[in-house]
Tab-separated table of C-alpha atoms in Angstrom:
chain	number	residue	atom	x	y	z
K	1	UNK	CA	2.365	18.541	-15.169
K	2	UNK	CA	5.363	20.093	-13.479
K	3	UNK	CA	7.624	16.899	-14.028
K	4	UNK	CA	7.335	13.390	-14.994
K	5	UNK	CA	9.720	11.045	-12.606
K	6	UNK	CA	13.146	10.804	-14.408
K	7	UNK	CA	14.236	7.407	-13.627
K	8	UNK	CA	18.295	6.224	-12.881
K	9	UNK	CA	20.139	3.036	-12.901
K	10	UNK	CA	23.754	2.813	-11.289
K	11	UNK	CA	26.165	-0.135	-12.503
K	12	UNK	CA	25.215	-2.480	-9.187
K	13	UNK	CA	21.694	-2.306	-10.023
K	14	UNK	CA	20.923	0.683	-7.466
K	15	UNK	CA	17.989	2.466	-9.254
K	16	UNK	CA	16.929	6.393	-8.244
K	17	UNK	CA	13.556	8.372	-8.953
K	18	UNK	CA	13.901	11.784	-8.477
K	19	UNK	CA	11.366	15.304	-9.863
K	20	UNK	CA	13.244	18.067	-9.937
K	21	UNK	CA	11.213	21.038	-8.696
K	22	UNK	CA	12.746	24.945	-9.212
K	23	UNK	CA	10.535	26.539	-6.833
K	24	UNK	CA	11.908	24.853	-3.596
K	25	UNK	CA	8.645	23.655	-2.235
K	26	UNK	CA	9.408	20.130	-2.692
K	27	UNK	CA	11.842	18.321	-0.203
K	28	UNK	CA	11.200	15.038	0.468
K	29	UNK	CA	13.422	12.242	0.110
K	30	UNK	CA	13.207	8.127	0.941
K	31	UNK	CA	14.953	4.836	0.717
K	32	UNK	CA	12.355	2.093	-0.531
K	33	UNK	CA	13.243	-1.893	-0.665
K	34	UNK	CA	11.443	-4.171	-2.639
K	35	UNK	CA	10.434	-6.736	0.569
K	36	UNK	CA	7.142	-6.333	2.124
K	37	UNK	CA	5.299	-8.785	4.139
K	38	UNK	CA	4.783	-11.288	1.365
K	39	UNK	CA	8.366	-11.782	1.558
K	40	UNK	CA	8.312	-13.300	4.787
K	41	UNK	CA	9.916	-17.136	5.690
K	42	UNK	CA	7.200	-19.503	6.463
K	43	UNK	CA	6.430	-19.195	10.030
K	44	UNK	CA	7.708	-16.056	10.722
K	45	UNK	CA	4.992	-13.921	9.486
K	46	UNK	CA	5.660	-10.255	10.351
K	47	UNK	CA	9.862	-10.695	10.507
K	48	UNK	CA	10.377	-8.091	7.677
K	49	UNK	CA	7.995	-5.120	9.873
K	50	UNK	CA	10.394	-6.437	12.618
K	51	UNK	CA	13.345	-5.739	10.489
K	52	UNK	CA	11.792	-2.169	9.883
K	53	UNK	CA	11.533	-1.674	13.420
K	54	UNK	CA	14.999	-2.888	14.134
K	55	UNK	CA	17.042	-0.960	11.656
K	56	UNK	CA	15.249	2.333	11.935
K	57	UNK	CA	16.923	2.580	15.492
K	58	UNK	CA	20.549	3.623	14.844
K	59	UNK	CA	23.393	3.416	13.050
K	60	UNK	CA	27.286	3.678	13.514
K	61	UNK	CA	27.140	7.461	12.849
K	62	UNK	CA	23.568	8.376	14.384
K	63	UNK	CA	23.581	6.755	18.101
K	64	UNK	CA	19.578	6.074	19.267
K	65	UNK	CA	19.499	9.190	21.019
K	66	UNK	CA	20.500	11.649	18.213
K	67	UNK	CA	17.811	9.691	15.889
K	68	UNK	CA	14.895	10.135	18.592
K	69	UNK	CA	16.208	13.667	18.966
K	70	UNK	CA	16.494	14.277	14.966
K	71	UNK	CA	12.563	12.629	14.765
K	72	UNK	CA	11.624	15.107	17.127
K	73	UNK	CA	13.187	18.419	15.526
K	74	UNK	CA	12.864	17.662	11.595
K	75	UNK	CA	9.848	15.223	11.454
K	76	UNK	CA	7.798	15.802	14.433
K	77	UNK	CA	7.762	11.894	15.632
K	78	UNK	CA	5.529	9.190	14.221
K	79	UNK	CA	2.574	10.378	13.754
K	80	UNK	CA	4.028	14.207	11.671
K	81	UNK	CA	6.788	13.379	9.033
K	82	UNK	CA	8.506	10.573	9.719
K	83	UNK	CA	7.246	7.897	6.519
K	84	UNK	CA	9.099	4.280	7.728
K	85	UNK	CA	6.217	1.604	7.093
K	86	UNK	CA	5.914	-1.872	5.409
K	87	UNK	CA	3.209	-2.833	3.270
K	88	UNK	CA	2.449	-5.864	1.313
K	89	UNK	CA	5.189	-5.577	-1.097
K	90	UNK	CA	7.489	-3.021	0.151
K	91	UNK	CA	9.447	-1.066	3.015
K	92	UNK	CA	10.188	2.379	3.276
K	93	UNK	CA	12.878	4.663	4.970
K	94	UNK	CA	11.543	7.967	4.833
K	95	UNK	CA	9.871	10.978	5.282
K	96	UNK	CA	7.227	13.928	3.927
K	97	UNK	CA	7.785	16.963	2.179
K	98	UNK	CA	10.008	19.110	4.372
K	99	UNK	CA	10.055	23.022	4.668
K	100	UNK	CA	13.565	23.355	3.688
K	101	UNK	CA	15.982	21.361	1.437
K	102	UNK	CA	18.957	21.343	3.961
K	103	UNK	CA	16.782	19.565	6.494
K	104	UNK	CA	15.859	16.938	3.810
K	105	UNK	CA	19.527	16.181	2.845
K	106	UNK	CA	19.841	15.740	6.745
K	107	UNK	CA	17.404	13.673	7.125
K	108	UNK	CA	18.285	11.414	4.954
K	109	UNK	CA	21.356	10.894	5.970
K	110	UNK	CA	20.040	9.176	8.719
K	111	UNK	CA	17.798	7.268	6.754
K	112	UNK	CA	21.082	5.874	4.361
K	113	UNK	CA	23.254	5.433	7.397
K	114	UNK	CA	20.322	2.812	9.237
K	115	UNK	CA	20.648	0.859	5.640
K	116	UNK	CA	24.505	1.035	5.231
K	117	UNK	CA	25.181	-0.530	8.726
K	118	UNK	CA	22.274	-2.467	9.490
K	119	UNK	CA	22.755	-2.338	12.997
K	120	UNK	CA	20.984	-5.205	14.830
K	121	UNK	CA	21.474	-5.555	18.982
K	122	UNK	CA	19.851	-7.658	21.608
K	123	UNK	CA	18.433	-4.905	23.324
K	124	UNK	CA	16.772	-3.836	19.764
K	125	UNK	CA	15.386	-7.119	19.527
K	126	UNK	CA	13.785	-7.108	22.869
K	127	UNK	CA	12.552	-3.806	22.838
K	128	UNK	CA	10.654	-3.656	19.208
K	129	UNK	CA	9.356	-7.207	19.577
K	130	UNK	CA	7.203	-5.817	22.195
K	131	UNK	CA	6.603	-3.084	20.372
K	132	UNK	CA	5.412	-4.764	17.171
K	133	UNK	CA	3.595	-6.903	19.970
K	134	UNK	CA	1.684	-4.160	20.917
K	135	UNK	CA	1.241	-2.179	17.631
K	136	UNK	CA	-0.354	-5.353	15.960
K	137	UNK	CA	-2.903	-5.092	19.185
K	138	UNK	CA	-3.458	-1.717	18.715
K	139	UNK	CA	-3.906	-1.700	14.979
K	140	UNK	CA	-4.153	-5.574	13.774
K	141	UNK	CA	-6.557	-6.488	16.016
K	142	UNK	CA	-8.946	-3.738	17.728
K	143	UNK	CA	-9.293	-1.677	14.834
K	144	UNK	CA	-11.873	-3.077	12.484
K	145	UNK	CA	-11.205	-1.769	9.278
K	146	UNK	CA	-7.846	-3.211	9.617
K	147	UNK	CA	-8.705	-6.756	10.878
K	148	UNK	CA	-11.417	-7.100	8.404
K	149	UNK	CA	-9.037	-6.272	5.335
K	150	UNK	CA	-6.584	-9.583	6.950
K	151	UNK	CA	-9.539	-11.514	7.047
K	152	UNK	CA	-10.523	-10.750	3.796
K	153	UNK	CA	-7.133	-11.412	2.219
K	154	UNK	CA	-6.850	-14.674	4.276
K	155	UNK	CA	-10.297	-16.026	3.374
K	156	UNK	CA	-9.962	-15.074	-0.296
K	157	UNK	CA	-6.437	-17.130	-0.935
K	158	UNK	CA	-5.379	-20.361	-0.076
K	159	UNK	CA	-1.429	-20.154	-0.760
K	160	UNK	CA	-0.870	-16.807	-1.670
K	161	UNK	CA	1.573	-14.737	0.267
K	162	UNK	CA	-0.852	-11.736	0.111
K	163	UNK	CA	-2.626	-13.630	2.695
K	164	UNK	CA	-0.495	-13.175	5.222
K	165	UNK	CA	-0.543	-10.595	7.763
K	166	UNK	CA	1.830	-7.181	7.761
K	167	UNK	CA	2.523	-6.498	11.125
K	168	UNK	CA	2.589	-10.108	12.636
K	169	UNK	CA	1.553	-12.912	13.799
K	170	UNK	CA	1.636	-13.356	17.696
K	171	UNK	CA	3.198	-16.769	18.044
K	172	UNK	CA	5.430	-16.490	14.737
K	173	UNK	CA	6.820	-12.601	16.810
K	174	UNK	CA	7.770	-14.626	19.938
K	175	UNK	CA	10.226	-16.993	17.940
K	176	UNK	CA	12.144	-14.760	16.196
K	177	UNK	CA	15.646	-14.688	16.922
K	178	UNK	CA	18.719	-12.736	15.667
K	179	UNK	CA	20.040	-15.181	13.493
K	180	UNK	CA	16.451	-15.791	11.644
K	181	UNK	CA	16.483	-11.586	11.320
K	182	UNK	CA	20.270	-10.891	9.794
K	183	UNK	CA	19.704	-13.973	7.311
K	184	UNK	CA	16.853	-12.126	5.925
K	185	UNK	CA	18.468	-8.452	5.956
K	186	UNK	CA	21.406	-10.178	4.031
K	187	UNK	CA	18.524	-11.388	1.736
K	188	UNK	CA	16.633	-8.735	0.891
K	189	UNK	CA	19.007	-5.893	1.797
K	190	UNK	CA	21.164	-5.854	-1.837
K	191	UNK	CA	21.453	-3.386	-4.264
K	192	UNK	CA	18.972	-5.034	-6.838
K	193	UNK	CA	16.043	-4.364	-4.069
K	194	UNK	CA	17.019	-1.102	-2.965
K	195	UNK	CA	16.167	2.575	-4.311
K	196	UNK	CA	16.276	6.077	-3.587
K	197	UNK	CA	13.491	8.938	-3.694
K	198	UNK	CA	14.512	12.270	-3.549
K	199	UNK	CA	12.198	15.329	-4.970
K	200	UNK	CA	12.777	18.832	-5.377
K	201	UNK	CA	16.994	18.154	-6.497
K	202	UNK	CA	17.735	18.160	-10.481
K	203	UNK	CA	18.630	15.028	-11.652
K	204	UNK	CA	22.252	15.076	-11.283
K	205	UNK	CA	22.483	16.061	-7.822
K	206	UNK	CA	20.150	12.942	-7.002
K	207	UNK	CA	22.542	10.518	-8.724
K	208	UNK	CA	25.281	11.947	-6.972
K	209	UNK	CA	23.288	11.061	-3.953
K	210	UNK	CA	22.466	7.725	-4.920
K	211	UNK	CA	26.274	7.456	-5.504
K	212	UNK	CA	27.627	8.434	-2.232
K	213	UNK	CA	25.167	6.263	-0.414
K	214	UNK	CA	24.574	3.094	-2.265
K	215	UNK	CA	27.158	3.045	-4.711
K	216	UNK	CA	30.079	1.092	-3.085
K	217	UNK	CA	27.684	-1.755	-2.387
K	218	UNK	CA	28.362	-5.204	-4.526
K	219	UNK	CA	25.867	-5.824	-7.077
K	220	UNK	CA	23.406	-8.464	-5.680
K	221	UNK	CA	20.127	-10.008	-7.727
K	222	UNK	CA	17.356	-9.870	-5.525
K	223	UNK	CA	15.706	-13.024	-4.112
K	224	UNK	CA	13.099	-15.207	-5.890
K	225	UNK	CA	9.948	-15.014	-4.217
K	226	UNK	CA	9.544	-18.373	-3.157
K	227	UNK	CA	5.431	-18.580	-4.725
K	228	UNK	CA	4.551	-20.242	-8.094
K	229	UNK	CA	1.729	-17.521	-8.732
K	230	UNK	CA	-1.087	-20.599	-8.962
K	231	UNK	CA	-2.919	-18.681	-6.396
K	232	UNK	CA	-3.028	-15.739	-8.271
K	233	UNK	CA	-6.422	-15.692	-9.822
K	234	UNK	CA	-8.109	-18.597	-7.645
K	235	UNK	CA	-11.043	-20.273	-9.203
K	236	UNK	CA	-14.323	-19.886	-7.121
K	237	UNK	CA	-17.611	-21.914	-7.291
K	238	UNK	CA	-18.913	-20.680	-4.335
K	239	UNK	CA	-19.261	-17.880	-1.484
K	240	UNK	CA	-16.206	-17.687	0.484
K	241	UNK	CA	-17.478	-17.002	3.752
K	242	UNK	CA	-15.436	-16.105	7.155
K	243	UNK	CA	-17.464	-15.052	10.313
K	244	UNK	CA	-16.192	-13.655	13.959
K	245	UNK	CA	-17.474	-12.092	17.053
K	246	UNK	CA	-15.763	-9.137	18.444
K	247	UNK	CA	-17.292	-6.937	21.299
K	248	UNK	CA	-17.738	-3.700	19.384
K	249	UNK	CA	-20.643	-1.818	18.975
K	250	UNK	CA	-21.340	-2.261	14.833
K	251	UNK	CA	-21.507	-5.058	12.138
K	252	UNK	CA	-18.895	-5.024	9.468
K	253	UNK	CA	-18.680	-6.311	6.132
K	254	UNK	CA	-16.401	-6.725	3.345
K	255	UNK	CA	-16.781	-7.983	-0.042
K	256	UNK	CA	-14.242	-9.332	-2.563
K	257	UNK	CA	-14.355	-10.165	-5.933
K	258	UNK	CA	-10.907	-11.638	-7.946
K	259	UNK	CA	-8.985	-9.196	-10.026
K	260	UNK	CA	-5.704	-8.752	-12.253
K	261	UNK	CA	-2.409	-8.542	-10.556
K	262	UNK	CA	-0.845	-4.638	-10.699
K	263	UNK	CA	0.150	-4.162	-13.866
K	264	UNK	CA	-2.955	-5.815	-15.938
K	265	UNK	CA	-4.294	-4.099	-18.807
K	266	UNK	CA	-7.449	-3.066	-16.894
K	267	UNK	CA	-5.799	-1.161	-13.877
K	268	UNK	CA	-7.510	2.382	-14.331
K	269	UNK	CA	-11.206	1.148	-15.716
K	270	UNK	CA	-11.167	-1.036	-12.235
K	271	UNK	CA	-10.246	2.033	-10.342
K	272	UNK	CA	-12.916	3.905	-12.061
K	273	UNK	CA	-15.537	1.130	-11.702
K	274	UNK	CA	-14.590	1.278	-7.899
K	275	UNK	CA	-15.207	5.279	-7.587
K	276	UNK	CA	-18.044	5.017	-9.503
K	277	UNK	CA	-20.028	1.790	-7.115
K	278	UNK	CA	-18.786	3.924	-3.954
K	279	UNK	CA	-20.765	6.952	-5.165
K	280	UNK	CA	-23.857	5.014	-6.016
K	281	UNK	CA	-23.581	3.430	-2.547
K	282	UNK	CA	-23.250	5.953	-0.761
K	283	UNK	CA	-26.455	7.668	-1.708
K	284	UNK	CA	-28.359	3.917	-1.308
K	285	UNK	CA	-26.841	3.109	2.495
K	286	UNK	CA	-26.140	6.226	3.697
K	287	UNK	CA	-28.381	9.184	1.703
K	288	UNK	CA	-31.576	6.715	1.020
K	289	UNK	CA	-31.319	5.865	5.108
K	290	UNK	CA	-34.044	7.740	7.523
K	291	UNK	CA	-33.690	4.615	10.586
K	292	UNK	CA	-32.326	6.022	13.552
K	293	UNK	CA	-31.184	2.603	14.035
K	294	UNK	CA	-29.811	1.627	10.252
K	295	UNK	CA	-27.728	3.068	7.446
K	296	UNK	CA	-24.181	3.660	7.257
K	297	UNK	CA	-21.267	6.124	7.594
K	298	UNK	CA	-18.867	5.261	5.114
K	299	UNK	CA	-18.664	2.885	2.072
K	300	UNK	CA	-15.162	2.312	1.327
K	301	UNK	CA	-14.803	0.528	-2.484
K	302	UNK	CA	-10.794	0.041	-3.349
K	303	UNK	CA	-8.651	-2.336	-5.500
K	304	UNK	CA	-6.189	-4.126	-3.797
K	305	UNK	CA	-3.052	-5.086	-6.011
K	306	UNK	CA	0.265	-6.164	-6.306
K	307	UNK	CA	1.970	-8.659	-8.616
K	308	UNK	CA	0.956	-11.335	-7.192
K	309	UNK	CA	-2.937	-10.482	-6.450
K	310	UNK	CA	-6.084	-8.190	-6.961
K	311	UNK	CA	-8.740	-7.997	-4.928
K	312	UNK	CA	-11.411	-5.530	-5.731
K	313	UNK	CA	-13.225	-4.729	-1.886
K	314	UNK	CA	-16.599	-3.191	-0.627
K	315	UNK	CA	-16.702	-2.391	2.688
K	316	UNK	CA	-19.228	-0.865	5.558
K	317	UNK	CA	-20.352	-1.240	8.812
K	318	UNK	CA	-23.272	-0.589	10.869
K	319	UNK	CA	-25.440	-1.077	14.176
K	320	UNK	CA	-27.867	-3.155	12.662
K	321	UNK	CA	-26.645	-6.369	11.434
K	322	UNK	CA	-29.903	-7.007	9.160
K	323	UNK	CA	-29.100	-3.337	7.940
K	324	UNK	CA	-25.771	-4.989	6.891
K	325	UNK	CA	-27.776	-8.059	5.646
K	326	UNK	CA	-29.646	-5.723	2.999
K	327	UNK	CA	-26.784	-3.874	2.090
K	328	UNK	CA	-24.560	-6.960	0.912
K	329	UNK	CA	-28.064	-7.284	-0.973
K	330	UNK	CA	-27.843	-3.652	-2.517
K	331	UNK	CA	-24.107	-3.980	-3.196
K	332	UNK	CA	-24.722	-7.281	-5.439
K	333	UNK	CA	-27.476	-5.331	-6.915
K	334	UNK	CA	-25.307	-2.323	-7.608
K	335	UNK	CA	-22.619	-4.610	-9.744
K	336	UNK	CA	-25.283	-6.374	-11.556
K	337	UNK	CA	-26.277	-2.981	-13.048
K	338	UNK	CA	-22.712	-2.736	-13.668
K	339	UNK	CA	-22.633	-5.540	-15.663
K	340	UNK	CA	-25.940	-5.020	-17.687
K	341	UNK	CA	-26.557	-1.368	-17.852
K	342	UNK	CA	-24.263	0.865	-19.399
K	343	UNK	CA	-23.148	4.139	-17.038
K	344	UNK	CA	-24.391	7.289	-17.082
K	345	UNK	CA	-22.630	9.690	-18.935
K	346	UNK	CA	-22.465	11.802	-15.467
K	347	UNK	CA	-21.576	9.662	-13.703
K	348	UNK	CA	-18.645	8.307	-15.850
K	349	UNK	CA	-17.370	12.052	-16.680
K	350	UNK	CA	-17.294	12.811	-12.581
K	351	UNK	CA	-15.187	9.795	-11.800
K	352	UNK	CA	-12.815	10.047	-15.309
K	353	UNK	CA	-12.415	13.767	-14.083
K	354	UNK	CA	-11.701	12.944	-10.210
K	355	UNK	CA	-9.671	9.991	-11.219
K	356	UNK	CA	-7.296	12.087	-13.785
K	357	UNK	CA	-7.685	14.900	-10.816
K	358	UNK	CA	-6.083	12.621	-8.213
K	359	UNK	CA	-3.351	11.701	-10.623
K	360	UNK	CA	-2.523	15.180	-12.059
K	361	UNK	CA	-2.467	16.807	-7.926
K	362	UNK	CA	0.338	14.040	-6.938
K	363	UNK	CA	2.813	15.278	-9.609
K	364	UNK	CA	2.057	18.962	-9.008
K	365	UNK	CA	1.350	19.111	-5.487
K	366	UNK	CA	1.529	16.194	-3.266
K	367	UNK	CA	5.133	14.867	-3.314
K	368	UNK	CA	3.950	12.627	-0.521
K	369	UNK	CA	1.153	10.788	-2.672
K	370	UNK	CA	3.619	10.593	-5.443
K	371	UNK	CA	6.122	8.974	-3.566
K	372	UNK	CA	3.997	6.255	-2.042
K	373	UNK	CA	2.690	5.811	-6.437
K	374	UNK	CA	6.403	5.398	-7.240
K	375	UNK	CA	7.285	3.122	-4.124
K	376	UNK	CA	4.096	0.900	-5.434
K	377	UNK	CA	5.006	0.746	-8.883
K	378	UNK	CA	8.724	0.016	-8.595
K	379	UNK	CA	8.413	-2.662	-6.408
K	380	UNK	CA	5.549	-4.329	-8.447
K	381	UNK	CA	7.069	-4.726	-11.936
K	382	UNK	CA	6.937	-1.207	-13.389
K	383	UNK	CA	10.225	-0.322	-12.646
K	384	UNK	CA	10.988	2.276	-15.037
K	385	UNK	CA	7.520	3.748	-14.380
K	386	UNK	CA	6.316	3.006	-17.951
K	387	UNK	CA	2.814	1.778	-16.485
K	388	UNK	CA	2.838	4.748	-13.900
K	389	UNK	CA	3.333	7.747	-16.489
K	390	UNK	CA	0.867	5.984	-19.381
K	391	UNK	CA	-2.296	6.233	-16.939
K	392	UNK	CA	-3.786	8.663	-18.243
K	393	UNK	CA	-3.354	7.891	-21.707
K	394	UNK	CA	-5.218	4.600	-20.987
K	395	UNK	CA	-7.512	6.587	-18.917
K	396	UNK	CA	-8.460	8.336	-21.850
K	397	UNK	CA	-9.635	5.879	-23.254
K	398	UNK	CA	-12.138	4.273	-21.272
K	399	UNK	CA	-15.772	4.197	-22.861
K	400	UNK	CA	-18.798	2.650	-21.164
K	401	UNK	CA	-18.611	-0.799	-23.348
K	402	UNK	CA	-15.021	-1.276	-21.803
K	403	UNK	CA	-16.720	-0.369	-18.199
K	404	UNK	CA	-19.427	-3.428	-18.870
K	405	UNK	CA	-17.000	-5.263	-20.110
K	406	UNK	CA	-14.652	-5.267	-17.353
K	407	UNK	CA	-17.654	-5.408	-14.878
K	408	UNK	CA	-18.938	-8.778	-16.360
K	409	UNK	CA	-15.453	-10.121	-16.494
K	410	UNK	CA	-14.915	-9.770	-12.852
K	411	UNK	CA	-18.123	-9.559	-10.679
K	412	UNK	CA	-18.731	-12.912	-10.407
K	413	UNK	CA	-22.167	-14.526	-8.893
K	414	UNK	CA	-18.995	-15.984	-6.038
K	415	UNK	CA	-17.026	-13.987	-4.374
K	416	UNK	CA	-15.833	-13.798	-1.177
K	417	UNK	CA	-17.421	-12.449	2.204
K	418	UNK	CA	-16.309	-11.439	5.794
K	419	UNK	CA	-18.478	-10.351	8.820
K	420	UNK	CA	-17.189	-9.192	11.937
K	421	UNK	CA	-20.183	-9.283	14.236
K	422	UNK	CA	-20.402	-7.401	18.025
K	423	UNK	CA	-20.167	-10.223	20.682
């Protein structure tokens, strides 16, 4: 492994993750806070991807124009380099791995600058309200995959904040005023929230970094997330079921079953289990298909997490809907065998080597995968990236009695169940 993540801590609570890489070919660098979209005040669902929006515009030393203008030369616009996104849990100033180091340190500059002045105008308001508007039309609502995850999410919990959605909600977006947007920068903004990614720099140099940028700020405790965690690990005693028409041309279907939060004990056997169930369903719905008129393109099996949920999802679509019907049949078939009969030894060496491949590639080759491992893990409890750098000891030691086990724990005759359906 070319570097494990050393891992900093200045005085006001500032913390800074940096892999220091001699050969130059890593140069990426990012500002992550610990607010995501689970963090938002009741009613405004969607104000912290606003906030995103708002403060990745400009900054006291970077007018709008010399940001769109740096975008354009260093990161190629939004769909290249440029990484600034909200998720669940967290939001990130950033970029990807960058050609050459001077560049980085350039870019983010402008990053650190939008977060030391927090600069919030009218005109900003109005213009990436509609934009938000329009992204959470483009992406929210008329792409499937994406609408059927918020569905999912929404049906499976009741008070949980990892029900709600990321972008926005379209009434909730049309309320939100200046006043409702500072108080929650003020909130969220503070040192014990905030850290800094920078790869390819030694150590010291990213301190320094951290230093110069963040290091002047007053030491603030971040907020209390205002949850109890009962909705964590909901109890179930029956098929959670949520149904809607849209006029597209396939029927789509996701799945859910109730898992540990992020940093449970059983974190890589789940991820496993899930690789494993997507290649067996792939040859049943796609390979065992000869109907024009039937099978499947994709099965997509993942583990949604964070420290306040899991979620372990199936997902596929296709024209038939009584194709879909019999899959939902073959999936619940699928994690019986799970449960009863012990894996293959194939099949559990190919996903124990692609699972420890995936890991071992983001430290030695994709900075941009890393980053987006550390961003996850330090804003869900695993701060000093304890869990992160022990997975593949406990990956190690996964045998197929700990597979079954973990199977039977979790796959549950109830789960819960979403079909979007063409009008």
């Amino acid at each position: 492994m070319r570097n494990e993540i050393k891992v900093g801590i200045l005085p006001n609570g500032v913390r800074f993750y940096s892999q220091y890489d001699w050969s130059g070919s890593s140069n990426l660098a990012g500002i992550g806070i610990k607010a995501g979209a689970i963090h938002a005040p009741p009613g405004y669902t969607g104000l912290p991807h606003l906030v995103e929006h708002l403060l990745a515009r400009e900054s006291l030393k970077y007018t709008l124009g010399e940001v769109d203008l740096a975008f354009e030369k260093f990161l190629g616009g939004p769909d290249d380099d440029i990484n600034i996104r909200i998720d669940r849990v967290s939001t990130h100033f950033g970029f990807g791995n960058l050609l050459r180091r001077k560049d980085m340190f350039f870019c983010l500059d402008v990053m650190a600058y939008f977060l030391r002045d927090k600069i919030v105008t009218t005109e900003g308001i109005d213009v990436e309200k509609a934009a938000v508007l329009n992204e959470y039309c483009l992406r929210g609502t008329d792409v499937m995959p994406v609408l059927l995850d918020d569905l999912l999410h929404q049906t499976a919990y009741a008070t949980n904040p990892a029900r709600l959605r990321i972008d926005c909600e379209k009434e909730h977006l049309e309320k939100m005023q200046r006043s409702k947007i500072t108080n929650f920068i003020k909130k969220h903004y503070v040192t014990d929230n905030i850290f800094l990614i920078v790869f390819g720099p030694k150590f010291e140099e990213v301190k320094e970094l951290a230093k110069m940028y963040f290091g002047d700020w007053s030491q603030k405790s971040r907020p209390q997330l205002d949850y109890d965690h009962s909705d964590d690990f909901p109890t179930i005693t029956s098929v959670k079921s949520c149904e809607v028409e849209r006029k597209i041309s396939q029927c789509h279907l996701a799945l859910g079953f109730y898992t540990e939060n992020y940093m449970g004990k059983n974190t890589e056997i789940l991820t496993v289990l899930a690789r494993i169930l997507a290649f067996r369903l792939r040859h049943r719905l796609r390979d065992g298909n000869r109907n024009f008129n039937e099978g499947v393109y994709r099965v997509n099996v993942d583990v949604s997490k964070s420290f306040v949920h899991g979620l372990f999802c199936i997902t596929f679509a296709s024209t038939s809907e009584e194709f879909v019907k019999k899959g939902e049949d073959i999936v619940l078939e699928e994690l019986r065998k799970l449960k009863e009969v012990p894996v293959d030894n194939r099949q559990l060496d190919a996903a124990l080597y692609r699972t420890d491949t995936v890991y071992l590639e983001a430290f030695r080759k994709n900075p941009d995968i890393l980053a987006e491992m550390v961003i996850e893990a330090a804003c869900n409890g695993d701060e000093d990236l304890t869990h992160l750098h022990s997975f593949r000891e406990r990956l190690g030691k996964i045998t197929r009695k700990k597979l079954l086990s973990v199977a039977n724990k979790y796959f549950t005759p109830n789960y819960i169940k979403v079909i979007i359906r063409p009008a």
